[in-house]
């Protein structure tokens, strides 16, 4: 079972939260809210999208790279972990 | 009238396109699509969110910084334009 | 006097720190250090470059947009401040 | 031999180019150049740093994750390739 299935509930919750934030932007634009408010809401969306991306990448690395390794491939597992620690810094 | 009002139709179109992309991610997750597809769709969302942010920032600079300037404030207008050219590079 | 002159010492200190980090990467590559170490050092450089950019943008907005405003241009000053608060979120 | 050794010449060239760009920023600050020029040069540094990071990540994935795989670990190799295609989009 893929990580997008295993973490389906959690991932869907993230996607729906992001959609909710976009709907708030939509309502602000329709209500002609002060644009500084719109800008700040849009800035939060970026953080939320990075969080979703990081969760997908972590899951992908775990399920499609690390977990399928046959015994004796510890070097690859260690290399993948090292890479994740750098990617995390870029998406946080 | 604020830029978010003047460009309301165009901004709403961008927000709705982004929402449509998120709904596609939602459907992929529900249909348990290959996670590489989900990851690629999520990467496009980031580009679209940057595009929305840039449009809002450009509008904000134009309407709330440059347009309200009284005559004789050409230095500030030029400074704002220079800044926009750098910000564009960061969000493209 | 421009902000790059007024903050010259502080900006030069930032640039030299960044250069020092790059020289450390250079030495690591020459000494054939473990590449996970190189990757982590390069990730810090990105944070330092964002910090330098933010300081330059803040200075530019202050000195070339806000300070030259003639009296009565409070709207533009407020608009510029609002924009800075969003830009800060993107470069932190 | 690690990828940072195999690509040592090319990586060192990238690092030295970046250092050269920082030295140009240093000279601009010392000569009190127009800050819009400084800002634009600093924006190029970000692109160059992303390019260096991407080259290091690609090399790491190839040498420390994919190459050490024993036969029969094609699933992990494919998963790693899929991940690289997304990471490339983020650092380009």
CSV table of C-alpha atoms in Angstrom, one decimal:
chain,number,residue,atom,x,y,z
A,1,UNK,CA,0.0,0.0,0.0
A,2,UNK,CA,1.4,3.3,-1.0
A,3,UNK,CA,2.0,6.2,1.5
A,4,UNK,CA,-0.6,8.3,-0.2
A,5,UNK,CA,-3.1,5.5,0.8
A,6,UNK,CA,-1.7,4.9,4.3
A,7,UNK,CA,-1.6,8.6,5.1
A,8,UNK,CA,-4.7,9.3,3.0
A,9,UNK,CA,-6.8,10.8,5.8
A,10,UNK,CA,-4.0,13.1,6.9
A,11,UNK,CA,-3.1,14.2,3.4
A,12,UNK,CA,-6.7,14.8,2.5
A,13,UNK,CA,-7.0,16.9,5.7
A,14,UNK,CA,-4.1,19.0,4.6
A,15,UNK,CA,-5.5,19.5,1.0
A,16,UNK,CA,-8.9,20.5,2.4
A,17,UNK,CA,-7.3,23.0,4.8
A,18,UNK,CA,-5.5,24.5,1.8
A,19,UNK,CA,-8.7,24.6,-0.2
A,20,UNK,CA,-10.4,26.3,2.8
A,21,UNK,CA,-7.7,28.9,2.8
A,22,UNK,CA,-8.2,29.5,-0.9
A,23,UNK,CA,-12.0,29.8,-0.4
A,24,UNK,CA,-11.2,32.5,2.3
A,25,UNK,CA,-9.2,34.4,-0.3
A,26,UNK,CA,-12.1,34.0,-2.8
A,27,UNK,CA,-14.5,35.5,-0.2
A,28,UNK,CA,-12.1,38.3,0.7
A,29,UNK,CA,-11.8,39.2,-3.0
A,30,UNK,CA,-15.5,39.1,-3.5
A,31,UNK,CA,-16.1,41.2,-0.4
A,32,UNK,CA,-13.4,43.7,-1.6
A,33,UNK,CA,-11.4,43.2,1.6
A,34,UNK,CA,-8.2,45.3,2.2
A,35,UNK,CA,-5.6,43.9,0.0
A,36,UNK,CA,-3.0,43.6,2.8
A,37,UNK,CA,-5.3,41.0,4.4
A,38,UNK,CA,-5.5,39.1,1.1
A,39,UNK,CA,-1.7,39.2,0.7
A,40,UNK,CA,-1.2,37.9,4.2
A,41,UNK,CA,-3.6,35.0,3.7
A,42,UNK,CA,-1.9,34.1,0.4
A,43,UNK,CA,1.5,34.1,2.2
A,44,UNK,CA,0.1,31.4,4.6
A,45,UNK,CA,-1.0,29.3,1.6
A,46,UNK,CA,2.6,29.0,0.5
A,47,UNK,CA,3.6,27.6,3.9
A,48,UNK,CA,0.7,25.1,3.8
A,49,UNK,CA,1.6,24.0,0.2
A,50,UNK,CA,5.3,23.5,1.3
A,51,UNK,CA,4.1,21.4,4.2
A,52,UNK,CA,1.9,19.2,1.9
A,53,UNK,CA,4.9,18.8,-0.5
A,54,UNK,CA,7.2,17.8,2.3
A,55,UNK,CA,4.8,15.3,3.6
A,56,UNK,CA,4.4,13.8,0.1
A,57,UNK,CA,8.2,13.7,-0.5
A,58,UNK,CA,8.9,12.1,2.9
A,59,UNK,CA,6.2,9.5,2.3
A,60,UNK,CA,7.6,8.8,-1.2
A,61,UNK,CA,11.1,8.4,0.0
A,62,UNK,CA,10.0,6.1,2.8
A,63,UNK,CA,7.6,3.9,0.7
A,64,UNK,CA,9.1,3.9,-2.7
A,65,UNK,CA,12.8,4.1,-2.0
A,66,UNK,CA,13.6,2.9,1.6
A,67,UNK,CA,10.9,0.3,2.4
A,68,UNK,CA,11.3,-1.8,-0.8
A,69,UNK,CA,15.1,-2.2,-0.2
A,70,UNK,CA,16.2,-5.8,0.1
A,71,UNK,CA,18.5,-6.7,3.1
A,72,UNK,CA,22.0,-5.5,2.6
A,73,UNK,CA,21.1,-2.1,1.1
A,74,UNK,CA,21.8,-0.1,4.2
A,75,UNK,CA,24.0,2.3,2.3
A,76,UNK,CA,21.1,3.4,0.1
A,77,UNK,CA,18.8,3.7,3.1
A,78,UNK,CA,21.4,5.9,4.9
A,79,UNK,CA,21.9,8.0,1.7
A,80,UNK,CA,18.2,8.5,1.4
A,81,UNK,CA,17.9,9.6,5.1
A,82,UNK,CA,20.8,12.1,4.6
A,83,UNK,CA,19.0,13.6,1.6
A,84,UNK,CA,15.7,13.9,3.5
A,85,UNK,CA,17.4,15.9,6.2
A,86,UNK,CA,18.5,18.5,3.6
A,87,UNK,CA,15.2,18.6,1.7
A,88,UNK,CA,13.4,19.2,5.0
A,89,UNK,CA,15.5,22.3,5.5
A,90,UNK,CA,14.4,23.6,2.1
A,91,UNK,CA,10.7,23.1,2.6
A,92,UNK,CA,10.5,24.4,6.2
B,1,UNK,CA,-10.8,51.7,-6.0
B,2,UNK,CA,-8.2,49.1,-4.8
B,3,UNK,CA,-6.3,46.9,-7.3
B,4,UNK,CA,-8.0,43.8,-5.7
B,5,UNK,CA,-11.3,45.3,-6.9
B,6,UNK,CA,-10.0,46.5,-10.3
B,7,UNK,CA,-8.4,43.2,-11.1
B,8,UNK,CA,-11.1,41.2,-9.2
B,9,UNK,CA,-12.1,39.1,-12.2
B,10,UNK,CA,-8.6,38.2,-13.0
B,11,UNK,CA,-7.6,37.5,-9.4
B,12,UNK,CA,-10.7,35.4,-8.8
B,13,UNK,CA,-9.9,33.4,-11.9
B,14,UNK,CA,-6.4,32.7,-10.6
B,15,UNK,CA,-7.8,31.7,-7.1
B,16,UNK,CA,-10.4,29.4,-8.7
B,17,UNK,CA,-7.8,27.8,-11.0
B,18,UNK,CA,-5.7,27.1,-7.9
B,19,UNK,CA,-8.7,25.7,-6.1
B,20,UNK,CA,-9.4,23.5,-9.1
B,21,UNK,CA,-5.8,22.1,-8.9
B,22,UNK,CA,-6.3,21.3,-5.2
B,23,UNK,CA,-9.6,19.5,-6.1
B,24,UNK,CA,-7.7,17.5,-8.6
B,25,UNK,CA,-5.2,16.5,-5.8
B,26,UNK,CA,-8.1,15.6,-3.6
B,27,UNK,CA,-9.6,13.3,-6.3
B,28,UNK,CA,-6.2,11.7,-7.0
B,29,UNK,CA,-5.8,11.0,-3.3
B,30,UNK,CA,-9.3,9.6,-3.1
B,31,UNK,CA,-8.7,7.4,-6.2
B,32,UNK,CA,-5.3,6.3,-4.7
B,33,UNK,CA,-3.5,7.5,-7.8
B,34,UNK,CA,0.3,6.9,-8.1
B,35,UNK,CA,2.0,9.3,-5.7
B,36,UNK,CA,4.4,10.6,-8.3
B,37,UNK,CA,1.4,12.1,-10.1
B,38,UNK,CA,0.2,13.7,-6.9
B,39,UNK,CA,3.7,15.1,-6.2
B,40,UNK,CA,3.9,16.6,-9.7
B,41,UNK,CA,0.4,18.2,-9.4
B,42,UNK,CA,1.4,19.7,-6.0
B,43,UNK,CA,4.6,21.1,-7.6
B,44,UNK,CA,2.4,23.0,-10.1
B,45,UNK,CA,0.3,24.5,-7.3
B,46,UNK,CA,3.4,26.2,-5.9
B,47,UNK,CA,4.0,27.9,-9.2
B,48,UNK,CA,0.4,29.0,-9.4
B,49,UNK,CA,0.5,30.3,-5.8
B,50,UNK,CA,3.7,32.3,-6.6
B,51,UNK,CA,1.9,33.8,-9.7
B,52,UNK,CA,-1.0,34.9,-7.5
B,53,UNK,CA,1.3,36.4,-4.9
B,54,UNK,CA,3.3,38.3,-7.5
B,55,UNK,CA,0.1,39.7,-9.1
B,56,UNK,CA,-1.1,40.9,-5.6
B,57,UNK,CA,2.3,42.4,-4.8
B,58,UNK,CA,2.5,44.2,-8.1
B,59,UNK,CA,-1.1,45.6,-7.7
B,60,UNK,CA,-0.3,46.6,-4.1
B,61,UNK,CA,2.8,48.5,-5.1
B,62,UNK,CA,1.0,50.2,-7.9
B,63,UNK,CA,-2.2,51.2,-6.1
B,64,UNK,CA,-1.1,51.7,-2.6
B,65,UNK,CA,2.5,53.0,-3.0
B,66,UNK,CA,3.0,54.5,-6.5
B,67,UNK,CA,-0.5,55.8,-7.5
B,68,UNK,CA,-1.2,57.8,-4.4
B,69,UNK,CA,2.1,59.8,-4.7
B,70,UNK,CA,1.7,63.5,-5.0
B,71,UNK,CA,3.6,65.3,-7.8
B,72,UNK,CA,7.3,65.6,-7.1
B,73,UNK,CA,7.7,62.1,-5.6
B,74,UNK,CA,9.4,60.6,-8.7
B,75,UNK,CA,12.3,59.3,-6.5
B,76,UNK,CA,9.9,57.1,-4.5
B,77,UNK,CA,8.2,55.9,-7.7
B,78,UNK,CA,11.5,55.0,-9.2
B,79,UNK,CA,12.6,53.2,-6.0
B,80,UNK,CA,9.4,51.2,-6.0
B,81,UNK,CA,9.9,50.2,-9.6
B,82,UNK,CA,13.4,49.0,-8.9
B,83,UNK,CA,12.2,46.9,-6.0
B,84,UNK,CA,9.5,45.3,-8.1
B,85,UNK,CA,12.0,44.2,-10.7
B,86,UNK,CA,13.9,42.3,-8.0
B,87,UNK,CA,10.7,40.8,-6.4
B,88,UNK,CA,9.6,39.6,-9.8
B,89,UNK,CA,12.8,37.6,-10.1
B,90,UNK,CA,12.1,35.9,-6.7
B,91,UNK,CA,8.6,34.9,-7.5
B,92,UNK,CA,9.1,33.7,-11.1
C,1,UNK,CA,23.3,58.8,1.6
C,2,UNK,CA,22.0,55.5,0.4
C,3,UNK,CA,21.2,52.6,2.8
C,4,UNK,CA,24.0,50.5,1.3
C,5,UNK,CA,26.4,53.2,2.4
C,6,UNK,CA,24.7,53.8,5.8
C,7,UNK,CA,24.6,50.0,6.6
C,8,UNK,CA,27.9,49.4,4.7
C,9,UNK,CA,29.7,47.8,7.6
C,10,UNK,CA,26.8,45.5,8.5
C,11,UNK,CA,26.2,44.5,4.8
C,12,UNK,CA,29.9,43.9,4.2
C,13,UNK,CA,30.0,41.7,7.3
C,14,UNK,CA,27.1,39.6,5.9
C,15,UNK,CA,28.7,39.3,2.5
C,16,UNK,CA,32.0,38.3,4.0
C,17,UNK,CA,30.3,35.7,6.3
C,18,UNK,CA,28.7,34.3,3.1
C,19,UNK,CA,32.1,34.2,1.4
C,20,UNK,CA,33.5,32.5,4.4
C,21,UNK,CA,30.8,29.8,4.1
C,22,UNK,CA,31.6,29.3,0.4
C,23,UNK,CA,35.3,29.0,1.3
C,24,UNK,CA,34.4,26.3,3.8
C,25,UNK,CA,32.5,24.4,1.0
C,26,UNK,CA,35.6,24.8,-1.2
C,27,UNK,CA,37.8,23.3,1.5
C,28,UNK,CA,35.4,20.5,2.1
C,29,UNK,CA,35.3,19.6,-1.7
C,30,UNK,CA,39.1,19.8,-1.9
C,31,UNK,CA,39.4,17.6,1.2
C,32,UNK,CA,36.8,15.2,-0.2
C,33,UNK,CA,34.6,15.5,2.8
C,34,UNK,CA,31.4,13.4,3.2
C,35,UNK,CA,28.9,15.0,0.8
C,36,UNK,CA,26.2,15.1,3.4
C,37,UNK,CA,28.3,17.6,5.2
C,38,UNK,CA,28.7,19.6,2.0
C,39,UNK,CA,25.0,19.6,1.4
C,40,UNK,CA,24.2,20.8,4.9
C,41,UNK,CA,26.7,23.7,4.6
C,42,UNK,CA,25.2,24.7,1.2
C,43,UNK,CA,21.7,24.7,2.7
C,44,UNK,CA,23.0,27.2,5.3
C,45,UNK,CA,24.3,29.5,2.5
C,46,UNK,CA,20.8,29.8,1.2
C,47,UNK,CA,19.5,31.1,4.5
C,48,UNK,CA,22.3,33.6,4.7
C,49,UNK,CA,21.7,34.8,1.1
C,50,UNK,CA,18.0,35.3,1.9
C,51,UNK,CA,19.0,37.3,5.0
C,52,UNK,CA,21.3,39.5,2.9
C,53,UNK,CA,18.5,40.0,0.3
C,54,UNK,CA,16.0,40.9,2.9
C,55,UNK,CA,18.3,43.5,4.5
C,56,UNK,CA,18.9,45.1,1.1
C,57,UNK,CA,15.2,45.1,0.2
C,58,UNK,CA,14.3,46.6,3.6
C,59,UNK,CA,17.0,49.3,3.2
C,60,UNK,CA,15.8,50.0,-0.4
C,61,UNK,CA,12.2,50.4,0.6
C,62,UNK,CA,13.1,52.7,3.5
C,63,UNK,CA,15.6,54.9,1.7
C,64,UNK,CA,14.4,55.0,-1.9
C,65,UNK,CA,10.7,54.7,-1.4
C,66,UNK,CA,9.6,55.8,2.1
C,67,UNK,CA,12.2,58.5,3.2
C,68,UNK,CA,12.1,60.6,0.0
C,69,UNK,CA,8.3,61.0,0.4
C,70,UNK,CA,7.1,64.6,0.7
C,71,UNK,CA,4.7,65.4,3.6
C,72,UNK,CA,1.1,64.2,2.8
C,73,UNK,CA,2.2,60.9,1.3
C,74,UNK,CA,1.3,58.8,4.3
C,75,UNK,CA,-0.8,56.5,2.2
C,76,UNK,CA,2.2,55.5,0.2
C,77,UNK,CA,4.3,55.0,3.3
C,78,UNK,CA,1.6,52.8,4.8
C,79,UNK,CA,1.3,50.8,1.6
C,80,UNK,CA,5.1,50.3,1.6
C,81,UNK,CA,5.1,49.1,5.2
C,82,UNK,CA,2.3,46.6,4.4
C,83,UNK,CA,4.3,45.2,1.5
C,84,UNK,CA,7.4,44.8,3.6
C,85,UNK,CA,5.6,42.7,6.2
C,86,UNK,CA,4.6,40.3,3.4
C,87,UNK,CA,8.1,40.2,1.8
C,88,UNK,CA,9.6,39.5,5.2
C,89,UNK,CA,7.5,36.3,5.4
C,90,UNK,CA,8.8,35.1,2.1
C,91,UNK,CA,12.5,35.7,2.9
C,92,UNK,CA,12.5,34.3,6.4
D,1,UNK,CA,34.5,7.3,-5.1
D,2,UNK,CA,31.9,9.8,-4.0
D,3,UNK,CA,30.1,12.2,-6.5
D,4,UNK,CA,31.7,15.2,-4.8
D,5,UNK,CA,35.1,13.7,-5.7
D,6,UNK,CA,34.1,12.6,-9.3
D,7,UNK,CA,32.5,16.0,-10.0
D,8,UNK,CA,35.0,17.8,-7.9
D,9,UNK,CA,36.3,20.1,-10.7
D,10,UNK,CA,32.8,21.0,-11.8
D,11,UNK,CA,31.5,21.6,-8.3
D,12,UNK,CA,34.6,23.7,-7.4
D,13,UNK,CA,34.0,25.8,-10.5
D,14,UNK,CA,30.5,26.4,-9.4
D,15,UNK,CA,31.6,27.3,-5.8
D,16,UNK,CA,34.3,29.7,-7.2
D,17,UNK,CA,31.9,31.3,-9.5
D,18,UNK,CA,29.5,32.0,-6.6
D,19,UNK,CA,32.5,33.3,-4.6
D,20,UNK,CA,33.3,35.6,-7.5
D,21,UNK,CA,29.7,36.9,-7.5
D,22,UNK,CA,30.0,37.6,-3.7
D,23,UNK,CA,33.3,39.4,-4.3
D,24,UNK,CA,31.6,41.6,-6.9
D,25,UNK,CA,28.9,42.4,-4.3
D,26,UNK,CA,31.7,43.3,-1.9
D,27,UNK,CA,33.3,45.6,-4.4
D,28,UNK,CA,29.9,47.3,-5.2
D,29,UNK,CA,29.3,47.9,-1.5
D,30,UNK,CA,32.8,49.3,-1.0
D,31,UNK,CA,32.4,51.6,-4.1
D,32,UNK,CA,29.0,52.6,-2.9
D,33,UNK,CA,27.3,51.5,-6.1
D,34,UNK,CA,23.6,52.1,-6.7
D,35,UNK,CA,21.7,49.7,-4.5
D,36,UNK,CA,19.5,48.5,-7.3
D,37,UNK,CA,22.6,47.0,-8.9
D,38,UNK,CA,23.6,45.3,-5.6
D,39,UNK,CA,20.1,43.9,-5.3
D,40,UNK,CA,20.1,42.4,-8.8
D,41,UNK,CA,23.5,40.8,-8.3
D,42,UNK,CA,22.4,39.3,-5.0
D,43,UNK,CA,19.3,37.9,-6.8
D,44,UNK,CA,21.6,36.1,-9.3
D,45,UNK,CA,23.5,34.5,-6.3
D,46,UNK,CA,20.3,32.8,-5.2
D,47,UNK,CA,20.0,31.2,-8.6
D,48,UNK,CA,23.6,30.0,-8.6
D,49,UNK,CA,23.2,28.6,-5.0
D,50,UNK,CA,20.1,26.7,-6.1
D,51,UNK,CA,22.1,25.3,-9.1
D,52,UNK,CA,24.9,24.1,-6.8
D,53,UNK,CA,22.4,22.6,-4.4
D,54,UNK,CA,20.6,20.7,-7.2
D,55,UNK,CA,23.9,19.4,-8.5
D,56,UNK,CA,24.8,18.1,-5.0
D,57,UNK,CA,21.4,16.5,-4.5
D,58,UNK,CA,21.4,14.8,-7.9
D,59,UNK,CA,24.9,13.5,-7.2
D,60,UNK,CA,24.0,12.3,-3.7
D,61,UNK,CA,20.9,10.5,-5.0
D,62,UNK,CA,22.9,8.8,-7.8
D,63,UNK,CA,25.9,7.8,-5.8
D,64,UNK,CA,24.6,7.1,-2.3
D,65,UNK,CA,21.1,5.9,-3.0
D,66,UNK,CA,20.8,4.5,-6.6
D,67,UNK,CA,24.3,3.2,-7.4
D,68,UNK,CA,24.8,1.1,-4.2
D,69,UNK,CA,21.6,-0.8,-4.9
D,70,UNK,CA,22.0,-4.6,-5.2
D,71,UNK,CA,20.3,-6.2,-8.2
D,72,UNK,CA,16.6,-6.6,-7.7
D,73,UNK,CA,16.1,-3.2,-6.2
D,74,UNK,CA,14.6,-1.6,-9.3
D,75,UNK,CA,11.6,-0.3,-7.4
D,76,UNK,CA,13.8,1.8,-5.1
D,77,UNK,CA,15.7,3.1,-8.2
D,78,UNK,CA,12.5,4.1,-9.9
D,79,UNK,CA,11.2,5.8,-6.7
D,80,UNK,CA,14.4,7.8,-6.4
D,81,UNK,CA,14.2,8.9,-10.1
D,82,UNK,CA,10.6,10.1,-9.6
D,83,UNK,CA,11.6,12.1,-6.5
D,84,UNK,CA,14.5,13.7,-8.4
D,85,UNK,CA,12.1,14.9,-11.1
D,86,UNK,CA,10.0,16.8,-8.5
D,87,UNK,CA,13.1,18.1,-6.6
D,88,UNK,CA,14.4,19.5,-9.9
D,89,UNK,CA,11.2,21.5,-10.3
D,90,UNK,CA,11.7,23.1,-6.9
D,91,UNK,CA,15.3,24.1,-7.4
D,92,UNK,CA,15.0,25.4,-11.0
